[in-house]
Every structure is written in C-alpha cells, then in structure tokens.
CSV table of C-alpha atoms in Angstrom, one decimal:
chain,number,residue,atom,x,y,z
H,25,MET,CA,156.2,-50.1,65.8
H,26,ALA,CA,153.8,-48.8,68.4
H,27,GLU,CA,154.7,-49.7,72.0
H,28,LYS,CA,152.6,-52.5,73.5
H,29,VAL,CA,150.3,-51.5,76.3
H,30,ASP,CA,149.3,-53.9,79.1
H,31,ILE,CA,145.8,-53.2,80.5
H,32,ILE,CA,145.1,-54.6,84.0
H,33,LEU,CA,141.3,-55.1,84.5
H,34,ALA,CA,140.2,-56.0,88.0
H,35,THR,CA,136.8,-57.6,88.3
H,36,TYR,CA,134.4,-58.6,91.0
H,37,ASN,CA,130.7,-59.4,90.5
H,38,GLY,CA,130.7,-57.0,87.5
H,39,GLU,CA,128.2,-58.8,85.2
H,40,LYS,CA,126.1,-55.7,84.8
H,41,TYR,CA,128.7,-53.6,83.0
H,42,ILE,CA,131.6,-55.8,82.1
H,43,VAL,CA,130.7,-56.6,78.5
H,44,GLU,CA,130.1,-52.9,77.7
H,45,GLN,CA,133.5,-52.0,79.2
H,46,LEU,CA,135.2,-54.8,77.2
H,47,ARG,CA,133.7,-53.5,74.0
H,48,THR,CA,135.1,-50.0,74.7
H,49,ILE,CA,138.6,-51.6,74.9
H,50,LEU,CA,138.1,-53.6,71.8
H,51,GLU,CA,137.0,-50.4,69.9
H,52,GLN,CA,140.1,-48.4,70.9
H,53,SER,CA,141.9,-46.7,67.9
H,54,TYR,CA,145.2,-47.9,69.4
H,55,ARG,CA,145.4,-51.6,68.7
H,56,ASN,CA,148.7,-52.8,70.2
H,57,TRP,CA,147.4,-53.8,73.7
H,58,HIS,CA,147.0,-56.9,75.8
H,59,LEU,CA,144.4,-57.3,78.5
H,60,TYR,CA,145.0,-59.1,81.8
H,61,ILE,CA,141.9,-59.8,83.8
H,62,SER,CA,142.3,-60.4,87.6
H,63,ASP,CA,139.1,-61.6,89.2
H,64,ASP,CA,138.5,-61.3,93.0
H,65,GLY,CA,136.3,-64.4,93.3
H,66,SER,CA,133.2,-63.3,91.5
H,67,SER,CA,130.0,-65.3,92.4
H,68,ASP,CA,127.9,-64.0,89.5
H,69,ASN,CA,128.3,-64.5,85.7
H,70,THR,CA,131.3,-62.1,85.3
H,71,LEU,CA,133.8,-64.7,84.2
H,72,ALA,CA,131.3,-66.5,82.0
H,73,LEU,CA,130.5,-63.3,80.2
H,74,ILE,CA,134.2,-62.6,79.7
H,75,ASP,CA,134.8,-66.1,78.3
H,76,GLN,CA,132.0,-65.6,75.9
H,77,PHE,CA,133.2,-62.2,74.8
H,78,ILE,CA,136.7,-63.6,74.1
H,79,ILE,CA,135.2,-66.4,72.0
H,80,ASP,CA,132.8,-64.2,70.1
H,81,ASN,CA,135.5,-61.7,69.2
H,82,HIS,CA,138.4,-64.1,68.7
H,83,LEU,CA,140.5,-62.5,71.3
H,84,PHE,CA,142.5,-65.6,72.5
H,85,ASP,CA,145.8,-63.8,71.8
H,86,LYS,CA,144.7,-60.5,73.2
H,87,VAL,CA,143.2,-61.4,76.6
H,88,THR,CA,144.6,-63.4,79.5
H,89,ILE,CA,142.5,-64.4,82.5
H,90,LEU,CA,144.8,-64.7,85.5
H,91,PRO,CA,144.7,-67.5,88.0
H,92,LEU,CA,142.7,-66.8,91.1
H,93,ARG,CA,144.8,-64.8,93.6
H,94,LYS,CA,145.8,-66.8,96.7
H,95,LYS,CA,149.1,-65.2,97.8
H,96,TYR,CA,147.9,-62.6,100.2
H,97,ASN,CA,144.5,-63.9,101.1
H,98,ARG,CA,143.1,-60.3,100.9
H,99,ILE,CA,140.2,-58.9,99.0
H,100,GLY,CA,139.5,-55.5,97.4
H,101,PRO,CA,140.6,-53.5,94.4
H,102,ALA,CA,144.0,-52.4,95.7
H,103,PHE,CA,145.2,-56.0,96.1
H,104,ASN,CA,143.4,-57.2,93.0
H,105,PHE,CA,145.0,-54.6,90.7
H,106,SER,CA,148.4,-55.0,92.3
H,107,TYR,CA,148.3,-58.8,91.8
H,108,GLY,CA,147.4,-58.2,88.1
H,109,LEU,CA,150.3,-55.9,87.8
H,110,GLU,CA,152.7,-58.7,88.6
H,111,PHE,CA,152.0,-60.3,85.3
H,112,SER,CA,152.6,-57.2,83.2
H,113,THR,CA,155.6,-57.3,80.9
H,114,SER,CA,155.1,-54.3,78.5
H,115,LYS,CA,156.7,-50.8,78.7
H,116,TYR,CA,153.4,-49.1,79.4
H,117,ILE,CA,150.6,-50.1,81.7
H,118,MET,CA,147.0,-49.0,82.3
H,119,PHE,CA,144.4,-49.9,84.9
H,120,CYS,CA,140.8,-50.5,83.9
H,121,ASP,CA,137.7,-50.7,86.1
H,122,GLN,CA,135.0,-53.1,85.2
H,123,ASP,CA,132.2,-50.5,85.1
H,124,ASP,CA,133.7,-47.5,83.3
H,125,PHE,CA,133.5,-46.5,79.6
H,126,TRP,CA,136.6,-45.7,77.7
H,127,LEU,CA,136.4,-43.2,74.8
H,128,PRO,CA,137.9,-44.6,71.6
H,129,GLU,CA,141.0,-42.3,71.7
H,130,LYS,CA,141.9,-43.0,75.3
H,131,ILE,CA,145.0,-45.2,74.8
H,132,HIS,CA,146.3,-43.3,71.8
H,133,LYS,CA,146.1,-39.9,73.6
H,134,GLN,CA,147.6,-41.2,76.8
H,135,ILE,CA,150.5,-42.9,75.0
H,136,SER,CA,151.1,-39.6,73.1
H,137,LYS,CA,151.3,-37.8,76.5
H,138,ILE,CA,153.5,-40.2,78.5
H,139,ILE,CA,156.1,-40.5,75.7
H,140,LEU,CA,156.9,-36.8,76.4
H,141,LEU,CA,158.3,-37.8,79.8
H,142,ASP,CA,161.8,-39.3,80.5
H,143,ASP,CA,161.3,-43.0,80.3
H,144,ASP,CA,164.6,-43.8,82.0
H,145,ILE,CA,162.9,-43.1,85.3
H,146,PRO,CA,159.4,-43.8,86.7
H,147,ALA,CA,156.8,-41.9,84.7
H,148,LEU,CA,153.1,-41.5,85.0
H,149,SER,CA,150.4,-39.6,83.0
H,150,PHE,CA,146.7,-39.3,83.7
H,151,CYS,CA,143.7,-37.8,82.1
H,152,ASP,CA,140.4,-36.2,83.3
H,153,ALA,CA,137.1,-38.0,83.3
H,154,SER,CA,133.5,-37.1,83.0
H,155,ILE,CA,131.2,-38.3,85.8
H,156,VAL,CA,128.2,-40.3,84.6
H,157,ASP,CA,125.3,-42.2,86.1
H,158,GLU,CA,124.8,-46.0,85.6
H,159,ASN,CA,123.2,-45.3,82.2
H,160,LEU,CA,126.1,-43.1,81.1
H,161,VAL,CA,124.1,-39.9,81.4
H,162,GLN,CA,126.6,-37.1,82.3
H,163,LEU,CA,126.3,-35.8,85.8
H,164,PHE,CA,129.4,-33.5,85.7
H,165,PRO,CA,131.8,-32.8,82.7
H,166,SER,CA,135.0,-32.9,84.7
H,167,PHE,CA,136.0,-35.2,87.6
H,168,SER,CA,138.9,-32.8,88.6
H,169,ASP,CA,136.6,-29.8,88.7
H,170,TYR,CA,134.0,-31.6,90.7
H,171,GLU,CA,136.5,-32.6,93.3
H,172,GLY,CA,138.1,-29.2,93.3
H,173,PHE,CA,141.6,-30.2,92.2
H,174,THR,CA,144.1,-27.8,90.8
H,175,TRP,CA,146.4,-30.4,89.2
H,176,GLU,CA,149.6,-28.3,89.2
H,177,LYS,CA,149.3,-27.6,92.9
H,178,SER,CA,147.7,-31.0,93.9
H,179,LEU,CA,150.5,-32.9,92.2
H,180,GLU,CA,153.1,-31.5,94.6
H,181,LEU,CA,154.4,-34.4,96.8
H,182,GLN,CA,153.4,-32.9,100.1
H,183,ASN,CA,149.8,-32.6,98.9
H,184,LEU,CA,149.7,-36.1,97.3
H,185,ILE,CA,150.7,-37.6,100.6
H,186,PHE,CA,147.3,-36.6,102.0
H,187,GLN,CA,145.0,-36.8,98.9
H,188,ASN,CA,145.1,-38.8,95.7
H,189,ILE,CA,143.9,-36.8,92.7
H,190,ALA,CA,143.9,-39.4,89.9
H,191,PRO,CA,141.8,-42.6,89.8
H,192,GLY,CA,143.8,-45.6,88.5
H,193,CYS,CA,141.4,-45.9,85.5
H,194,CYS,CA,142.7,-42.5,84.3
H,195,MET,CA,146.4,-43.4,84.5
H,196,ILE,CA,149.1,-44.7,82.2
H,197,PHE,CA,152.6,-45.4,83.6
H,198,ASN,CA,155.8,-47.0,82.5
H,199,ASP,CA,157.7,-50.2,83.4
H,200,LYS,CA,160.2,-48.2,85.6
H,201,LEU,CA,157.3,-47.3,88.0
H,202,ARG,CA,155.9,-50.8,87.9
H,203,GLU,CA,159.3,-52.2,88.8
H,204,LEU,CA,159.8,-49.7,91.6
H,205,PHE,CA,156.3,-50.3,93.0
H,206,LEU,CA,156.7,-54.1,93.0
H,207,SER,CA,160.3,-54.2,94.3
H,208,LYS,CA,159.4,-53.3,97.9
H,209,LEU,CA,155.6,-53.7,98.1
H,210,THR,CA,154.5,-55.3,101.4
H,211,TYR,CA,150.7,-54.8,101.2
H,212,ASN,CA,150.7,-53.7,104.8
H,213,ASN,CA,149.7,-50.1,104.4
H,214,LEU,CA,148.4,-50.1,100.8
H,215,ILE,CA,145.3,-48.0,100.9
H,216,MET,CA,144.8,-47.8,97.1
H,217,HIS,CA,147.2,-49.0,94.4
H,218,ASP,CA,146.8,-45.8,92.3
H,219,TRP,CA,147.5,-43.5,95.2
H,220,TYR,CA,150.6,-45.4,96.2
H,221,LEU,CA,151.9,-45.3,92.6
H,222,ILE,CA,151.4,-41.6,92.1
H,223,ILE,CA,153.2,-40.8,95.4
H,224,LEU,CA,156.1,-43.0,94.3
H,225,CYS,CA,156.2,-41.3,90.9
H,226,SER,CA,156.0,-37.8,92.4
H,227,ALA,CA,158.9,-38.6,94.7
H,228,PHE,CA,161.2,-40.5,92.3
H,229,GLY,CA,160.0,-39.8,88.8
H,230,ASN,CA,157.9,-37.4,86.7
H,231,ILE,CA,154.3,-36.9,86.0
H,232,ASN,CA,152.2,-35.0,83.4
H,233,PHE,CA,148.5,-35.0,82.5
H,234,GLU,CA,145.9,-34.7,79.8
H,235,LYS,CA,143.2,-32.2,80.7
H,236,LYS,CA,140.7,-33.7,78.3
H,237,PRO,CA,138.3,-36.3,79.7
H,238,LEU,CA,139.0,-39.6,78.1
H,239,ILE,CA,136.8,-41.8,80.2
H,240,LYS,CA,133.2,-41.9,81.5
H,241,TYR,CA,133.6,-42.5,85.2
H,242,ARG,CA,130.4,-44.4,86.1
H,243,GLN,CA,128.8,-43.8,89.5
H,244,HIS,CA,126.3,-46.3,91.0
H,245,GLU,CA,125.4,-48.0,94.2
H,246,SER,CA,128.0,-50.7,93.9
H,247,ASN,CA,131.0,-48.5,93.5
H,248,GLN,CA,133.9,-49.6,95.7
H,249,VAL,CA,135.6,-46.2,95.1
H,250,GLY,CA,134.0,-43.2,93.5
H,251,VAL,CA,133.7,-39.4,93.6
H,252,THR,CA,133.5,-37.6,96.9
H,253,LYS,CA,129.9,-37.0,98.0
H,254,ARG,CA,128.8,-33.4,98.5
H,255,PHE,CA,129.0,-32.0,102.0
H,256,ASN,CA,126.0,-32.9,104.2
H,257,VAL,CA,125.8,-31.1,107.6
H,258,PHE,CA,123.7,-33.9,109.0
H,259,LYS,CA,126.5,-36.4,108.4
H,260,ILE,CA,129.3,-34.3,109.7
H,261,ARG,CA,130.2,-36.6,112.6
H,262,LYS,CA,130.6,-39.6,110.2
H,263,LYS,CA,132.5,-37.4,107.7
H,264,LEU,CA,134.9,-36.3,110.5
H,265,LEU,CA,135.5,-39.8,111.6
H,266,THR,CA,136.1,-41.0,108.0
H,267,SER,CA,138.5,-38.1,107.4
H,268,TYR,CA,140.4,-38.9,110.6
H,269,ARG,CA,140.8,-42.6,109.6
H,270,ASN,CA,141.9,-41.6,106.1
H,271,HIS,CA,144.4,-39.2,107.5
H,272,ILE,CA,145.9,-41.8,109.8
H,273,ASN,CA,146.1,-44.3,107.0
H,274,ALA,CA,147.7,-41.7,104.7
H,275,LYS,CA,150.4,-41.1,107.3
H,276,LYS,CA,151.0,-44.9,107.7
H,277,GLN,CA,151.3,-45.2,103.9
H,278,ALA,CA,153.7,-42.3,103.7
H,279,LYS,CA,155.9,-43.8,106.5
H,280,GLU,CA,156.0,-47.1,104.7
H,281,ILE,CA,157.0,-45.5,101.4
H,282,ASN,CA,159.7,-43.5,103.1
H,283,GLU,CA,161.0,-46.5,104.9
H,284,LEU,CA,161.0,-48.9,102.0
H,285,TYR,CA,161.8,-46.7,99.0
H,286,ASN,CA,163.5,-43.6,100.2
H,287,LYS,CA,166.9,-45.3,100.7
H,288,LEU,CA,169.0,-45.0,97.6
H,289,ASN,CA,167.3,-42.1,95.7
H,290,ILE,CA,166.6,-39.8,98.7
H,291,ASN,CA,163.7,-37.5,98.4
H,292,VAL,CA,164.5,-34.9,101.1
H,293,GLN,CA,161.0,-33.5,101.2
H,294,LEU,CA,159.4,-36.9,101.8
H,295,LYS,CA,161.9,-37.6,104.6
H,296,GLU,CA,161.3,-34.3,106.3
H,297,LEU,CA,157.5,-34.6,106.2
H,298,VAL,CA,157.5,-38.2,107.5
H,299,ASP,CA,160.1,-37.5,110.2
H,300,SER,CA,157.9,-34.7,111.5
H,301,PHE,CA,155.1,-37.2,112.2
H,302,ASN,CA,157.1,-38.3,115.3
H,303,LEU,CA,157.5,-34.8,116.7
H,304,ALA,CA,155.3,-32.7,119.0
H,305,TYR,CA,152.2,-31.1,117.4
H,306,HIS,CA,153.6,-27.6,117.0
H,307,PHE,CA,156.7,-29.0,115.1
H,308,ARG,CA,154.4,-31.0,112.9
H,309,LEU,CA,152.3,-28.0,112.2
H,310,LYS,CA,155.3,-25.9,111.4
H,311,VAL,CA,156.4,-28.4,108.7
H,312,LEU,CA,152.9,-28.4,107.1
H,313,LEU,CA,152.9,-24.6,107.1
H,314,LYS,CA,156.5,-24.5,105.6
H,315,MET,CA,155.5,-26.9,102.8
H,316,LYS,CA,152.1,-25.2,102.3
H,317,VAL,CA,150.2,-28.4,102.4
H,318,LYS,CA,146.8,-28.0,100.7
H,319,LYS,CA,143.9,-30.3,99.9
H,320,SER,CA,141.1,-29.7,97.5
H,321,SER,CA,138.9,-27.7,99.9
H,322,TYR,CA,139.5,-25.4,102.8
H,323,LEU,CA,137.7,-27.8,105.1
H,324,LYS,CA,139.8,-30.8,104.1
H,325,THR,CA,142.9,-28.7,104.4
H,326,LEU,CA,141.9,-27.5,107.9
H,327,LEU,CA,141.3,-31.2,109.0
H,328,VAL,CA,144.9,-32.1,107.8
H,329,TYR,CA,146.3,-29.3,110.0
H,330,LEU,CA,144.1,-30.4,113.0
H,331,PHE,CA,144.8,-34.1,112.7
H,332,ILE,CA,148.5,-33.9,111.9
C-alpha cells in the first residue's frame, strides 16, 4: 500500500487563488494524501471557499480544517505552518502555499525520490519550481537557476546556515525530521519553518533533490515570501540593511539549533561554526575561509564575510 502523505496548507486571505490550488491537489496522480489547513485569521472569503470546495468534491474524509491557532499569539507563515505540522501523523509530509500550482505528478515523483533515502533518520527531498506570474505565465523556467543555486554546493551545512535554497512548497520530508523539529522548537528564532527544517536535516539526516520543476511558483504583489528581486543600484542601502538583518537572524537561528539540538547527535561542523560567532572578527573570518562558506552570488558571499 502506498504511504500516506500529510499536506500542510497554510492560508491567510487567499481567496484569489485558493480554489485553483486546492484543485491541483485534488488532481494529483498520487491519491493517498490528507490535507490539513491552518488558517491565520483570514478576514476574506478564504475559509468559505474552502468549505464549499470540500462539499462540492465530497472531501470530508480527505481535508481537516484546524482550529484557529492561539498557543503562540504570533502571525506569519513560519508559525502557521509549524502549528499545522503538530497535527501531522503520517510518515511523509509536504507543505503547500495557498497561491501556487502543483503539477499532477508532484507528490508521486517526490515520494519516489525520498524513499531512496534512509528513513530511520531525518530525511528531506525537494524539487525545483518554475517561476510564474499571477496568471501562471512563465517568467523563468527554473527557480534554482534564477537564484543562482548550485544545489550540491548550496546544500552543504555551512552554506545552508546563511541561505535557504528550497521553499517549503518544494519539500517533502519524513516523520523523523518532523519529530526532531517539534521536539525542541521554541519559536524564538524561527525565521522560516522550511529553512529551519533543511538545516536540521543537513546536520542530522540526509537530503536529496529532484531537478525537475514540479510546481509553478506564483509571484504577485501579496507574496509574503518569494524569489529574490534583481539587483537595483538605487536601492543598495536598503538591500545592505536587509542583508545585514537577515545575516544577524541567521546567526541567531544557528545558535539556537546548536544549543537545542546539537547535544546527543553532535555535528562538529555546526558546533565549530556557531562557536566562532563569539570570537574576534579575524577568528570568525578564518573559520568561514576554512569551511569555504559560499552563497548564491559573489556579492552575497562577500556580505557574509563582512558581517560575520
């Protein structure tokens, strides 16, 4: 029997695209899935449209709308997805954005890829995506190429610490990673759920990827997270400030992961990198050079070395 897949869909005022996305899930060639919907307090017709879609397609046993989140009194996709993940019970889990478009073979191909990994430890697999506009017109055929990622190099732990390379909507991961993530999660330094997960899996599990785009990654004015905007010299001050803040947050996140998770299954590389954050600048720089830390562009890499 095919393994059941839990899909965690986080919503917030997504009435414009939610029905179209739900239909792409319904039309998946892989049928053994259950959808958990975590809403972040939508004030539009998102939940009403979901309810009607469930009724029209007789999905009462396939879709669960979760109770409104109160525990952490925080808003945003990282907290919304993490809350939804607490309800998952299946061996494999996927995240789903409310405004993307899944190709029919997405679940099937990603299941086929992740089962090649050792499922006794945390495991994660991800696919590429094509970048499209709000009308699904293709803007760029490959998210990874657009962002300048070389996956083999970017997946090295020392590089993932400073830059995520896989949106959550492109991921599938196993129950071992879910359990590890939820076992110590404090929400204090959680920048994005998907970034946190892929760092954990790089440090304590294994990862592979499917180079084929299996999702249309929609970009529009309401995106909470999206592709990196092209460099604009007139906005360089703002870019530098944003890069600095992201770098500081990345260091805080890495420190938390090292403190909370790096106790029993020691990852020496993670410990060495995080320990260096407390040293003088030239020692921090020496560790970065030793580990050959690299981001997706020369400018981004240079900023890591300057800000470290």
